[in-house]
PDB file of N, CA and C in Angstrom:
ATOM      1  N   MET A   1       0.854  -1.170   0.000  1.00 69.00           N
ATOM      2  CA  MET A   1       0.000   0.000   0.000  1.00 69.00           C
ATOM      3  C   MET A   1       0.898   1.231   0.000  1.00 69.00           C
ATOM      4  N   GLY A   2       0.753   2.030  -1.037  1.00 86.00           N
ATOM      5  CA  GLY A   2       1.552   3.235  -1.162  1.00 86.00           C
ATOM      6  C   GLY A   2       0.892   4.427  -0.508  1.00 86.00           C
ATOM      7  N   ILE A   3       1.612   5.521  -0.507  1.00 90.00           N
ATOM      8  CA  ILE A   3       1.099   6.747   0.101  1.00 90.00           C
ATOM      9  C   ILE A   3      -0.157   7.226  -0.631  1.00 90.00           C
ATOM     10  N   HIS A   4      -0.172   7.044  -1.953  1.00 87.00           N
ATOM     11  CA  HIS A   4      -1.349   7.449  -2.741  1.00 87.00           C
ATOM     12  C   HIS A   4      -2.589   6.687  -2.259  1.00 87.00           C
ATOM     13  N   ASP A   5      -2.452   5.400  -1.996  1.00 83.00           N
ATOM     14  CA  ASP A   5      -3.572   4.588  -1.519  1.00 83.00           C
ATOM     15  C   ASP A   5      -4.053   5.056  -0.150  1.00 83.00           C
ATOM     16  N   ILE A   6      -3.119   5.409   0.690  1.00 85.00           N
ATOM     17  CA  ILE A   6      -3.477   5.891   2.033  1.00 85.00           C
ATOM     18  C   ILE A   6      -4.244   7.207   1.933  1.00 85.00           C
ATOM     19  N   ILE A   7      -3.744   8.117   1.102  1.00 88.00           N
ATOM     20  CA  ILE A   7      -4.397   9.409   0.935  1.00 88.00           C
ATOM     21  C   ILE A   7      -5.791   9.220   0.336  1.00 88.00           C
ATOM     22  N   GLU A   8      -5.901   8.380  -0.677  1.00 86.00           N
ATOM     23  CA  GLU A   8      -7.200   8.121  -1.302  1.00 86.00           C
ATOM     24  C   GLU A   8      -8.171   7.494  -0.300  1.00 86.00           C
ATOM     25  N   GLY A   9      -7.678   6.567   0.507  1.00 81.00           N
ATOM     26  CA  GLY A   9      -8.510   5.942   1.533  1.00 81.00           C
ATOM     27  C   GLY A   9      -9.036   6.957   2.533  1.00 81.00           C
ATOM     28  N   LYS A  10      -8.179   7.894   2.926  1.00 88.00           N
ATOM     29  CA  LYS A  10      -8.608   8.940   3.861  1.00 88.00           C
ATOM     30  C   LYS A  10      -9.654   9.848   3.241  1.00 88.00           C
ATOM     31  N   LYS A  11      -9.483  10.168   1.958  1.00 90.00           N
ATOM     32  CA  LYS A  11     -10.477  11.002   1.274  1.00 90.00           C
ATOM     33  C   LYS A  11     -11.828  10.294   1.235  1.00 90.00           C
ATOM     34  N   GLN A  12     -11.798   9.016   0.913  1.00 86.00           N
ATOM     35  CA  GLN A  12     -13.044   8.253   0.860  1.00 86.00           C
ATOM     36  C   GLN A  12     -13.689   8.179   2.240  1.00 86.00           C
ATOM     37  N   TRP A  13     -12.884   7.958   3.266  1.00 85.00           N
ATOM     38  CA  TRP A  13     -13.410   7.872   4.627  1.00 85.00           C
ATOM     39  C   TRP A  13     -14.038   9.198   5.056  1.00 85.00           C
ATOM     40  N   ARG A  14     -13.374  10.309   4.737  1.00 92.00           N
ATOM     41  CA  ARG A  14     -13.922  11.628   5.099  1.00 92.00           C
ATOM     42  C   ARG A  14     -15.244  11.886   4.386  1.00 92.00           C
ATOM     43  N   ALA A  15     -15.320  11.509   3.118  1.00 91.00           N
ATOM     44  CA  ALA A  15     -16.569  11.678   2.368  1.00 91.00           C
ATOM     45  C   ALA A  15     -17.672  10.807   2.968  1.00 91.00           C
ATOM     46  N   HIS A  16     -17.291   9.605   3.361  1.00 88.00           N
ATOM     47  CA  HIS A  16     -18.234   8.676   3.992  1.00 88.00           C
ATOM     48  C   HIS A  16     -18.778   9.269   5.294  1.00 88.00           C
ATOM     49  N   MET A  17     -17.882   9.769   6.122  1.00 91.00           N
ATOM     50  CA  MET A  17     -18.299  10.322   7.405  1.00 91.00           C
ATOM     51  C   MET A  17     -19.080  11.628   7.233  1.00 91.00           C
ATOM     52  N   ALA A  18     -18.826  12.373   6.177  1.00 94.00           N
ATOM     53  CA  ALA A  18     -19.620  13.575   5.905  1.00 94.00           C
ATOM     54  C   ALA A  18     -21.070  13.183   5.609  1.00 94.00           C
ATOM     55  N   ARG A  19     -21.255  12.070   4.930  1.00 94.00           N
ATOM     56  CA  ARG A  19     -22.620  11.579   4.669  1.00 94.00           C
ATOM     57  C   ARG A  19     -23.297  11.185   5.977  1.00 94.00           C
ATOM     58  N   VAL A  20     -22.538  10.568   6.873  1.00 94.00           N
ATOM     59  CA  VAL A  20     -23.103  10.183   8.172  1.00 94.00           C
ATOM     60  C   VAL A  20     -23.516  11.434   8.947  1.00 94.00           C
ATOM     61  N   LYS A  21     -22.669  12.450   8.953  1.00 96.00           N
ATOM     62  CA  LYS A  21     -22.958  13.676   9.700  1.00 96.00           C
ATOM     63  C   LYS A  21     -24.149  14.442   9.130  1.00 96.00           C
ATOM     64  N   ALA A  22     -24.486  14.185   7.872  1.00 96.00           N
ATOM     65  CA  ALA A  22     -25.635  14.848   7.257  1.00 96.00           C
ATOM     66  C   ALA A  22     -26.958  14.184   7.649  1.00 96.00           C
ATOM     67  N   LEU A  23     -26.889  13.012   8.255  1.00 96.00           N
ATOM     68  CA  LEU A  23     -28.093  12.301   8.685  1.00 96.00           C
ATOM     69  C   LEU A  23     -28.653  12.927   9.962  1.00 96.00           C
ATOM     70  N   PRO A  24     -29.948  12.735  10.236  1.00 97.00           N
ATOM     71  CA  PRO A  24     -30.510  13.185  11.515  1.00 97.00           C
ATOM     72  C   PRO A  24     -29.786  12.509  12.692  1.00 97.00           C
ATOM     73  N   SER A  25     -29.855  13.126  13.844  1.00 96.00           N
ATOM     74  CA  SER A  25     -29.076  12.648  14.991  1.00 96.00           C
ATOM     75  C   SER A  25     -29.405  11.219  15.402  1.00 96.00           C
ATOM     76  N   ASP A  26     -30.680  10.806  15.329  1.00 96.00           N
ATOM     77  CA  ASP A  26     -30.996   9.430  15.720  1.00 96.00           C
ATOM     78  C   ASP A  26     -30.339   8.425  14.764  1.00 96.00           C
ATOM     79  N   TYR A  27     -30.276   8.765  13.491  1.00 96.00           N
ATOM     80  CA  TYR A  27     -29.597   7.901  12.522  1.00 96.00           C
ATOM     81  C   TYR A  27     -28.095   7.865  12.796  1.00 96.00           C
ATOM     82  N   GLN A  28     -27.524   9.010  13.140  1.00 96.00           N
ATOM     83  CA  GLN A  28     -26.090   9.063  13.445  1.00 96.00           C
ATOM     84  C   GLN A  28     -25.748   8.182  14.640  1.00 96.00           C
ATOM     85  N   ILE A  29     -26.578   8.242  15.658  1.00 96.00           N
ATOM     86  CA  ILE A  29     -26.329   7.436  16.858  1.00 96.00           C
ATOM     87  C   ILE A  29     -26.355   5.957  16.517  1.00 96.00           C
ATOM     88  N   VAL A  30     -27.362   5.540  15.771  1.00 96.00           N
ATOM     89  CA  VAL A  30     -27.469   4.130  15.394  1.00 96.00           C
ATOM     90  C   VAL A  30     -26.327   3.732  14.471  1.00 96.00           C
ATOM     91  N   TYR A  31     -25.953   4.608  13.536  1.00 94.00           N
ATOM     92  CA  TYR A  31     -24.830   4.291  12.648  1.00 94.00           C
ATOM     93  C   TYR A  31     -23.553   4.070  13.457  1.00 94.00           C
ATOM     94  N   LYS A  32     -23.314   4.918  14.440  1.00 93.00           N
ATOM     95  CA  LYS A  32     -22.105   4.768  15.268  1.00 93.00           C
ATOM     96  C   LYS A  32     -22.140   3.467  16.067  1.00 93.00           C
ATOM     97  N   GLU A  33     -23.323   3.063  16.513  1.00 93.00           N
ATOM     98  CA  GLU A  33     -23.453   1.779  17.213  1.00 93.00           C
ATOM     99  C   GLU A  33     -23.170   0.618  16.257  1.00 93.00           C
ATOM    100  N   ILE A  34     -23.678   0.717  15.030  1.00 91.00           N
ATOM    101  CA  ILE A  34     -23.407  -0.313  14.020  1.00 91.00           C
ATOM    102  C   ILE A  34     -21.913  -0.362  13.733  1.00 91.00           C
ATOM    103  N   GLN A  35     -21.323   0.796  13.571  1.00 88.00           N
ATOM    104  CA  GLN A  35     -19.891   0.882  13.302  1.00 88.00           C
ATOM    105  C   GLN A  35     -19.094   0.248  14.442  1.00 88.00           C
ATOM    106  N   ARG A  36     -19.437   0.564  15.658  1.00 90.00           N
ATOM    107  CA  ARG A  36     -18.755   0.004  16.830  1.00 90.00           C
ATOM    108  C   ARG A  36     -18.898  -1.525  16.848  1.00 90.00           C
ATOM    109  N   TYR A  37     -20.092  -1.992  16.555  1.00 87.00           N
ATOM    110  CA  TYR A  37     -20.354  -3.436  16.536  1.00 87.00           C
ATOM    111  C   TYR A  37     -19.496  -4.120  15.469  1.00 87.00           C
ATOM    112  N   PHE A  38     -19.489  -3.532  14.260  1.00 83.00           N
ATOM    113  CA  PHE A  38     -18.721  -4.142  13.179  1.00 83.00           C
ATOM    114  C   PHE A  38     -17.224  -4.087  13.433  1.00 83.00           C
ATOM    115  N   PHE A  39     -16.737  -3.047  14.085  1.00 82.00           N
ATOM    116  CA  PHE A  39     -15.312  -2.981  14.373  1.00 82.00           C
ATOM    117  C   PHE A  39     -14.904  -4.036  15.394  1.00 82.00           C
ATOM    118  N   LYS A  40     -15.833  -4.462  16.224  1.00 81.00           N
ATOM    119  CA  LYS A  40     -15.537  -5.514  17.202  1.00 81.00           C
ATOM    120  C   LYS A  40     -15.681  -6.905  16.603  1.00 81.00           C
ATOM    121  N   VAL A  41     -16.767  -7.148  15.895  1.00 76.00           N
ATOM    122  CA  VAL A  41     -17.083  -8.504  15.442  1.00 76.00           C
ATOM    123  C   VAL A  41     -17.212  -8.619  13.931  1.00 76.00           C
ATOM    124  N   GLY A  42     -17.279  -7.507  13.286  1.00 69.00           N
ATOM    125  CA  GLY A  42     -17.709  -7.453  11.895  1.00 69.00           C
ATOM    126  C   GLY A  42     -16.938  -8.269  10.894  1.00 69.00           C
ATOM    127  N   PRO A  43     -17.386  -8.180   9.673  1.00 74.00           N
ATOM    128  CA  PRO A  43     -16.795  -8.953   8.592  1.00 74.00           C
ATOM    129  C   PRO A  43     -15.356  -8.538   8.329  1.00 74.00           C
ATOM    130  N   ILE A  44     -14.570  -9.498   7.910  1.00 69.00           N
ATOM    131  CA  ILE A  44     -13.164  -9.253   7.638  1.00 69.00           C
ATOM    132  C   ILE A  44     -13.000  -8.232   6.521  1.00 69.00           C
ATOM    133  N   ASP A  45     -13.868  -8.279   5.530  1.00 66.00           N
ATOM    134  CA  ASP A  45     -13.757  -7.378   4.380  1.00 66.00           C
ATOM    135  C   ASP A  45     -14.592  -6.109   4.547  1.00 66.00           C
ATOM    136  N   LEU A  46     -14.798  -5.674   5.763  1.00 62.00           N
ATOM    137  CA  LEU A  46     -15.649  -4.509   6.030  1.00 62.00           C
ATOM    138  C   LEU A  46     -15.195  -3.274   5.263  1.00 62.00           C
ATOM    139  N   HIS A  47     -13.914  -2.975   5.292  1.00 61.00           N
ATOM    140  CA  HIS A  47     -13.420  -1.745   4.678  1.00 61.00           C
ATOM    141  C   HIS A  47     -13.372  -1.839   3.161  1.00 61.00           C
ATOM    142  N   ASP A  48     -13.209  -3.035   2.625  1.00 60.00           N
ATOM    143  CA  ASP A  48     -13.099  -3.204   1.181  1.00 60.00           C
ATOM    144  C   ASP A  48     -14.441  -3.440   0.513  1.00 60.00           C
ATOM    145  N   GLY A  49     -15.452  -3.734   1.284  1.00 65.00           N
ATOM    146  CA  GLY A  49     -16.746  -4.089   0.719  1.00 65.00           C
ATOM    147  C   GLY A  49     -17.714  -2.924   0.671  1.00 65.00           C
ATOM    148  N   PRO A  50     -18.903  -3.180   0.159  1.00 74.00           N
ATOM    149  CA  PRO A  50     -19.908  -2.131  -0.005  1.00 74.00           C
ATOM    150  C   PRO A  50     -20.785  -1.901   1.223  1.00 74.00           C
ATOM    151  N   LEU A  51     -20.551  -2.635   2.290  1.00 77.00           N
ATOM    152  CA  LEU A  51     -21.450  -2.585   3.446  1.00 77.00           C
ATOM    153  C   LEU A  51     -21.614  -1.196   4.068  1.00 77.00           C
ATOM    154  N   PRO A  52     -20.534  -0.491   4.430  1.00 81.00           N
ATOM    155  CA  PRO A  52     -20.738   0.812   5.080  1.00 81.00           C
ATOM    156  C   PRO A  52     -21.510   1.816   4.219  1.00 81.00           C
ATOM    157  N   SER A  53     -21.165   1.932   2.959  1.00 84.00           N
ATOM    158  CA  SER A  53     -21.882   2.889   2.113  1.00 84.00           C
ATOM    159  C   SER A  53     -23.300   2.403   1.825  1.00 84.00           C
ATOM    160  N   GLY A  54     -23.498   1.092   1.799  1.00 89.00           N
ATOM    161  CA  GLY A  54     -24.840   0.551   1.610  1.00 89.00           C
ATOM    162  C   GLY A  54     -25.751   0.885   2.776  1.00 89.00           C
ATOM    163  N   ILE A  55     -25.206   0.860   3.976  1.00 92.00           N
ATOM    164  CA  ILE A  55     -25.988   1.226   5.159  1.00 92.00           C
ATOM    165  C   ILE A  55     -26.378   2.697   5.088  1.00 92.00           C
ATOM    166  N   ILE A  56     -25.449   3.543   4.694  1.00 93.00           N
ATOM    167  CA  ILE A  56     -25.764   4.970   4.590  1.00 93.00           C
ATOM    168  C   ILE A  56     -26.805   5.197   3.501  1.00 93.00           C
ATOM    169  N   ASP A  57     -26.678   4.508   2.375  1.00 94.00           N
ATOM    170  CA  ASP A  57     -27.702   4.616   1.319  1.00 94.00           C
ATOM    171  C   ASP A  57     -29.078   4.249   1.880  1.00 94.00           C
ATOM    172  N   PHE A  58     -29.122   3.149   2.600  1.00 95.00           N
ATOM    173  CA  PHE A  58     -30.361   2.667   3.210  1.00 95.00           C
ATOM    174  C   PHE A  58     -30.922   3.709   4.181  1.00 95.00           C
ATOM    175  N   PHE A  59     -30.047   4.287   4.997  1.00 96.00           N
ATOM    176  CA  PHE A  59     -30.477   5.309   5.952  1.00 96.00           C
ATOM    177  C   PHE A  59     -30.964   6.565   5.233  1.00 96.00           C
ATOM    178  N   GLU A  60     -30.260   6.980   4.190  1.00 96.00           N
ATOM    179  CA  GLU A  60     -30.683   8.178   3.451  1.00 96.00           C
ATOM    180  C   GLU A  60     -32.058   7.974   2.815  1.00 96.00           C
ATOM    181  N   GLU A  61     -32.324   6.771   2.335  1.00 96.00           N
ATOM    182  CA  GLU A  61     -33.644   6.458   1.783  1.00 96.00           C
ATOM    183  C   GLU A  61     -34.711   6.524   2.873  1.00 96.00           C
ATOM    184  N   GLY A  62     -34.361   6.032   4.071  1.00 96.00           N
ATOM    185  CA  GLY A  62     -35.298   6.103   5.195  1.00 96.00           C
ATOM    186  C   GLY A  62     -35.613   7.520   5.590  1.00 96.00           C
ATOM    187  N   VAL A  63     -34.588   8.363   5.613  1.00 97.00           N
ATOM    188  CA  VAL A  63     -34.796   9.778   5.937  1.00 97.00           C
ATOM    189  C   VAL A  63     -35.701  10.417   4.889  1.00 97.00           C
ATOM    190  N   ALA A  64     -35.430  10.139   3.619  1.00 97.00           N
ATOM    191  CA  ALA A  64     -36.234  10.713   2.532  1.00 97.00           C
ATOM    192  C   ALA A  64     -37.698  10.259   2.607  1.00 97.00           C
ATOM    193  N   ALA A  65     -37.897   9.054   3.115  1.00 97.00           N
ATOM    194  CA  ALA A  65     -39.262   8.528   3.256  1.00 97.00           C
ATOM    195  C   ALA A  65     -39.932   8.986   4.546  1.00 97.00           C
ATOM    196  N   GLY A  66     -39.195   9.717   5.388  1.00 96.00           N
ATOM    197  CA  GLY A  66     -39.761  10.231   6.626  1.00 96.00           C
ATOM    198  C   GLY A  66     -39.861   9.197   7.733  1.00 96.00           C
ATOM    199  N   LYS A  67     -39.063   8.148   7.657  1.00 96.00           N
ATOM    200  CA  LYS A  67     -39.105   7.094   8.671  1.00 96.00           C
ATOM    201  C   LYS A  67     -38.029   7.311   9.728  1.00 96.00           C
ATOM    202  N   GLY A  68     -38.326   6.865  10.934  1.00 95.00           N
ATOM    203  CA  GLY A  68     -37.334   6.859  11.990  1.00 95.00           C
ATOM    204  C   GLY A  68     -36.395   5.684  11.791  1.00 95.00           C
ATOM    205  N   VAL A  69     -35.201   5.794  12.325  1.00 96.00           N
ATOM    206  CA  VAL A  69     -34.196   4.756  12.102  1.00 96.00           C
ATOM    207  C   VAL A  69     -34.634   3.396  12.652  1.00 96.00           C
ATOM    208  N   LEU A  70     -35.335   3.386  13.781  1.00 95.00           N
ATOM    209  CA  LEU A  70     -35.768   2.107  14.351  1.00 95.00           C
ATOM    210  C   LEU A  70     -36.889   1.465  13.544  1.00 95.00           C
ATOM    211  N   GLU A  71     -37.610   2.270  12.775  1.00 95.00           N
ATOM    212  CA  GLU A  71     -38.600   1.704  11.855  1.00 95.00           C
ATOM    213  C   GLU A  71     -37.895   0.897  10.756  1.00 95.00           C
ATOM    214  N   LEU A  72     -36.697   1.318  10.400  1.00 94.00           N
ATOM    215  CA  LEU A  72     -35.945   0.639   9.346  1.00 94.00           C
ATOM    216  C   LEU A  72     -35.267  -0.624   9.835  1.00 94.00           C
ATOM    217  N   ILE A  73     -34.625  -0.534  10.989  1.00 95.00           N
ATOM    218  CA  ILE A  73     -33.777  -1.648  11.420  1.00 95.00           C
ATOM    219  C   ILE A  73     -34.359  -2.481  12.549  1.00 95.00           C
ATOM    220  N   GLY A  74     -35.393  -1.985  13.209  1.00 95.00           N
ATOM    221  CA  GLY A  74     -35.934  -2.669  14.377  1.00 95.00           C
ATOM    222  C   GLY A  74     -35.265  -2.156  15.641  1.00 95.00           C
ATOM    223  N   ASN A  75     -35.668  -2.704  16.773  1.00 94.00           N
ATOM    224  CA  ASN A  75     -35.160  -2.231  18.068  1.00 94.00           C
ATOM    225  C   ASN A  75     -33.826  -2.831  18.471  1.00 94.00           C
ATOM    226  N   ASP A  76     -33.409  -3.891  17.812  1.00 95.00           N
ATOM    227  CA  ASP A  76     -32.182  -4.586  18.192  1.00 95.00           C
ATOM    228  C   ASP A  76     -31.097  -4.349  17.148  1.00 95.00           C
ATOM    229  N   VAL A  77     -30.208  -3.401  17.437  1.00 94.00           N
ATOM    230  CA  VAL A  77     -29.150  -3.044  16.494  1.00 94.00           C
ATOM    231  C   VAL A  77     -28.232  -4.231  16.238  1.00 94.00           C
ATOM    232  N   ALA A  78     -27.892  -4.980  17.265  1.00 91.00           N
ATOM    233  CA  ALA A  78     -27.001  -6.133  17.101  1.00 91.00           C
ATOM    234  C   ALA A  78     -27.616  -7.191  16.185  1.00 91.00           C
ATOM    235  N   ALA A  79     -28.904  -7.440  16.337  1.00 94.00           N
ATOM    236  CA  ALA A  79     -29.574  -8.415  15.471  1.00 94.00           C
ATOM    237  C   ALA A  79     -29.569  -7.943  14.023  1.00 94.00           C
ATOM    238  N   PHE A  80     -29.770  -6.646  13.815  1.00 94.00           N
ATOM    239  CA  PHE A  80     -29.700  -6.077  12.476  1.00 94.00           C
ATOM    240  C   PHE A  80     -28.308  -6.295  11.881  1.00 94.00           C
ATOM    241  N   CYS A  81     -27.282  -6.021  12.676  1.00 89.00           N
ATOM    242  CA  CYS A  81     -25.898  -6.206  12.222  1.00 89.00           C
ATOM    243  C   CYS A  81     -25.613  -7.675  11.926  1.00 89.00           C
ATOM    244  N   ASP A  82     -26.035  -8.546  12.812  1.00 86.00           N
ATOM    245  CA  ASP A  82     -25.815  -9.983  12.599  1.00 86.00           C
ATOM    246  C   ASP A  82     -26.442 -10.448  11.294  1.00 86.00           C
ATOM    247  N   ASP A  83     -27.626  -9.937  11.008  1.00 89.00           N
ATOM    248  CA  ASP A  83     -28.305 -10.320   9.775  1.00 89.00           C
ATOM    249  C   ASP A  83     -27.537  -9.837   8.546  1.00 89.00           C
ATOM    250  N   LEU A  84     -26.934  -8.660   8.638  1.00 84.00           N
ATOM    251  CA  LEU A  84     -26.174  -8.128   7.507  1.00 84.00           C
ATOM    252  C   LEU A  84     -24.930  -8.961   7.191  1.00 84.00           C
ATOM    253  N   VAL A  85     -24.326  -9.530   8.210  1.00 81.00           N
ATOM    254  CA  VAL A  85     -23.066 -10.254   7.991  1.00 81.00           C
ATOM    255  C   VAL A  85     -23.212 -11.764   8.165  1.00 81.00           C
ATOM    256  N   LYS A  86     -24.441 -12.268   8.143  1.00 82.00           N
ATOM    257  CA  LYS A  86     -24.656 -13.683   8.444  1.00 82.00           C
ATOM    258  C   LYS A  86     -23.909 -14.631   7.507  1.00 82.00           C
ATOM    259  N   ASP A  87     -23.648 -14.228   6.276  1.00 80.00           N
ATOM    260  CA  ASP A  87     -22.951 -15.097   5.331  1.00 80.00           C
ATOM    261  C   ASP A  87     -21.492 -14.687   5.132  1.00 80.00           C
ATOM    262  N   SER A  88     -20.986 -13.796   5.971  1.00 79.00           N
ATOM    263  CA  SER A  88     -19.611 -13.315   5.852  1.00 79.00           C
ATOM    264  C   SER A  88     -18.743 -13.890   6.949  1.00 79.00           C
ATOM    265  N   ARG A  89     -17.506 -14.094   6.634  1.00 80.00           N
ATOM    266  CA  ARG A  89     -16.528 -14.517   7.645  1.00 80.00           C
ATOM    267  C   ARG A  89     -16.212 -13.297   8.506  1.00 80.00           C
ATOM    268  N   THR A  90     -16.243 -13.489   9.809  1.00 78.00           N
ATOM    269  CA  THR A  90     -16.033 -12.374  10.734  1.00 78.00           C
ATOM    270  C   THR A  90     -14.827 -12.619  11.620  1.00 78.00           C
ATOM    271  N   TYR A  91     -14.412 -11.552  12.295  1.00 76.00           N
ATOM    272  CA  TYR A  91     -13.328 -11.684  13.268  1.00 76.00           C
ATOM    273  C   TYR A  91     -13.751 -12.580  14.425  1.00 76.00           C
ATOM    274  N   ALA A  92     -15.033 -12.577  14.733  1.00 76.00           N
ATOM    275  CA  ALA A  92     -15.539 -13.473  15.777  1.00 76.00           C
ATOM    276  C   ALA A  92     -15.343 -14.934  15.363  1.00 76.00           C
ATOM    277  N   ASP A  93     -15.535 -15.233  14.071  1.00 80.00           N
ATOM    278  CA  ASP A  93     -15.300 -16.591  13.567  1.00 80.00           C
ATOM    279  C   ASP A  93     -13.834 -16.986  13.756  1.00 80.00           C
ATOM    280  N   ILE A  94     -12.939 -16.075  13.414  1.00 82.00           N
ATOM    281  CA  ILE A  94     -11.504 -16.355  13.553  1.00 82.00           C
ATOM    282  C   ILE A  94     -11.156 -16.605  15.015  1.00 82.00           C
ATOM    283  N   TYR A  95     -11.715 -15.791  15.905  1.00 82.00           N
ATOM    284  CA  TYR A  95     -11.452 -15.971  17.329  1.00 82.00           C
ATOM    285  C   TYR A  95     -11.977 -17.321  17.805  1.00 82.00           C
ATOM    286  N   GLN A  96     -13.184 -17.667  17.395  1.00 84.00           N
ATOM    287  CA  GLN A  96     -13.771 -18.951  17.798  1.00 84.00           C
ATOM    288  C   GLN A  96     -12.924 -20.111  17.280  1.00 84.00           C
ATOM    289  N   GLU A  97     -12.440 -19.990  16.063  1.00 87.00           N
ATOM    290  CA  GLU A  97     -11.596 -21.032  15.491  1.00 87.00           C
ATOM    291  C   GLU A  97     -10.295 -21.168  16.275  1.00 87.00           C
ATOM    292  N   SER A  98      -9.758 -20.040  16.739  1.00 88.00           N
ATOM    293  CA  SER A  98      -8.510 -20.103  17.496  1.00 88.00           C
ATOM    294  C   SER A  98      -8.727 -20.800  18.841  1.00 88.00           C
ATOM    295  N   ILE A  99      -9.909 -20.636  19.410  1.00 90.00           N
ATOM    296  CA  ILE A  99     -10.226 -21.314  20.668  1.00 90.00           C
ATOM    297  C   ILE A  99     -10.408 -22.811  20.428  1.00 90.00           C
ATOM    298  N   ASN A 100     -11.133 -23.139  19.350  1.00 87.00           N
ATOM    299  CA  ASN A 100     -11.399 -24.538  19.023  1.00 87.00           C
ATOM    300  C   ASN A 100     -10.182 -25.240  18.443  1.00 87.00           C
ATOM    301  N   GLY A 101      -9.248 -24.456  17.885  1.00 77.00           N
ATOM    302  CA  GLY A 101      -8.064 -25.045  17.277  1.00 77.00           C
ATOM    303  C   GLY A 101      -8.318 -25.681  15.930  1.00 77.00           C
ATOM    304  N   LYS A 102      -9.454 -25.348  15.297  1.00 65.00           N
ATOM    305  CA  LYS A 102      -9.811 -25.939  14.006  1.00 65.00           C
ATOM    306  C   LYS A 102     -10.175 -24.841  13.020  1.00 65.00           C
ATOM    307  N   PRO A 103      -9.279 -24.470  12.137  1.00 59.00           N
ATOM    308  CA  PRO A 103      -9.599 -23.431  11.166  1.00 59.00           C
ATOM    309  C   PRO A 103     -10.779 -23.822  10.278  1.00 59.00           C
ATOM    310  N   GLY A 104     -11.643 -22.828  10.043  1.00 56.00           N
ATOM    311  CA  GLY A 104     -12.772 -23.025   9.155  1.00 56.00           C
ATOM    312  C   GLY A 104     -13.950 -23.762   9.739  1.00 56.00           C
ATOM    313  N   THR A 105     -13.964 -23.971  11.079  1.00 52.00           N
ATOM    314  CA  THR A 105     -15.043 -24.773  11.679  1.00 52.00           C
ATOM    315  C   THR A 105     -15.927 -23.967  12.630  1.00 52.00           C
ATOM    316  N   ALA A 106     -15.780 -22.670  12.660  1.00 50.00           N
ATOM    317  CA  ALA A 106     -16.603 -21.880  13.574  1.00 50.00           C
ATOM    318  C   ALA A 106     -18.054 -21.953  13.174  1.00 50.00           C
ATOM    319  N   GLU A 107     -18.913 -22.157  14.164  1.00 52.00           N
ATOM    320  CA  GLU A 107     -20.350 -22.221  13.910  1.00 52.00           C
ATOM    321  C   GLU A 107     -20.932 -20.838  13.931  1.00 52.00           C
ATOM    322  N   LYS A 108     -21.953 -20.637  13.130  1.00 48.00           N
ATOM    323  CA  LYS A 108     -22.632 -19.344  13.087  1.00 48.00           C
ATOM    324  C   LYS A 108     -23.905 -19.426  13.866  1.00 48.00           C
TER     325      LYS A 108
END
């Protein structure tokens, strides 16, 4: 990874976070909780995949439709997150495999 890649990544991240800051406060709070959850357990390819921007797209559509964030995702943020990554390999899977001592055998 060269300096150009790092700079480009930072530009993309700043643009991403500007979109988050443009959301209503209840959406921002839930987004930060989702972000915190994914940084702890989330998918391995979180930064390279479409998930973060897809969530913001989904939230922006909800705002445009006049819906509250909990109307979109339900009352359980963790369950919403789990559903989003149910078919993805996560850091939690890697940790479970390290405990079990068997790569590729973590149960979901």
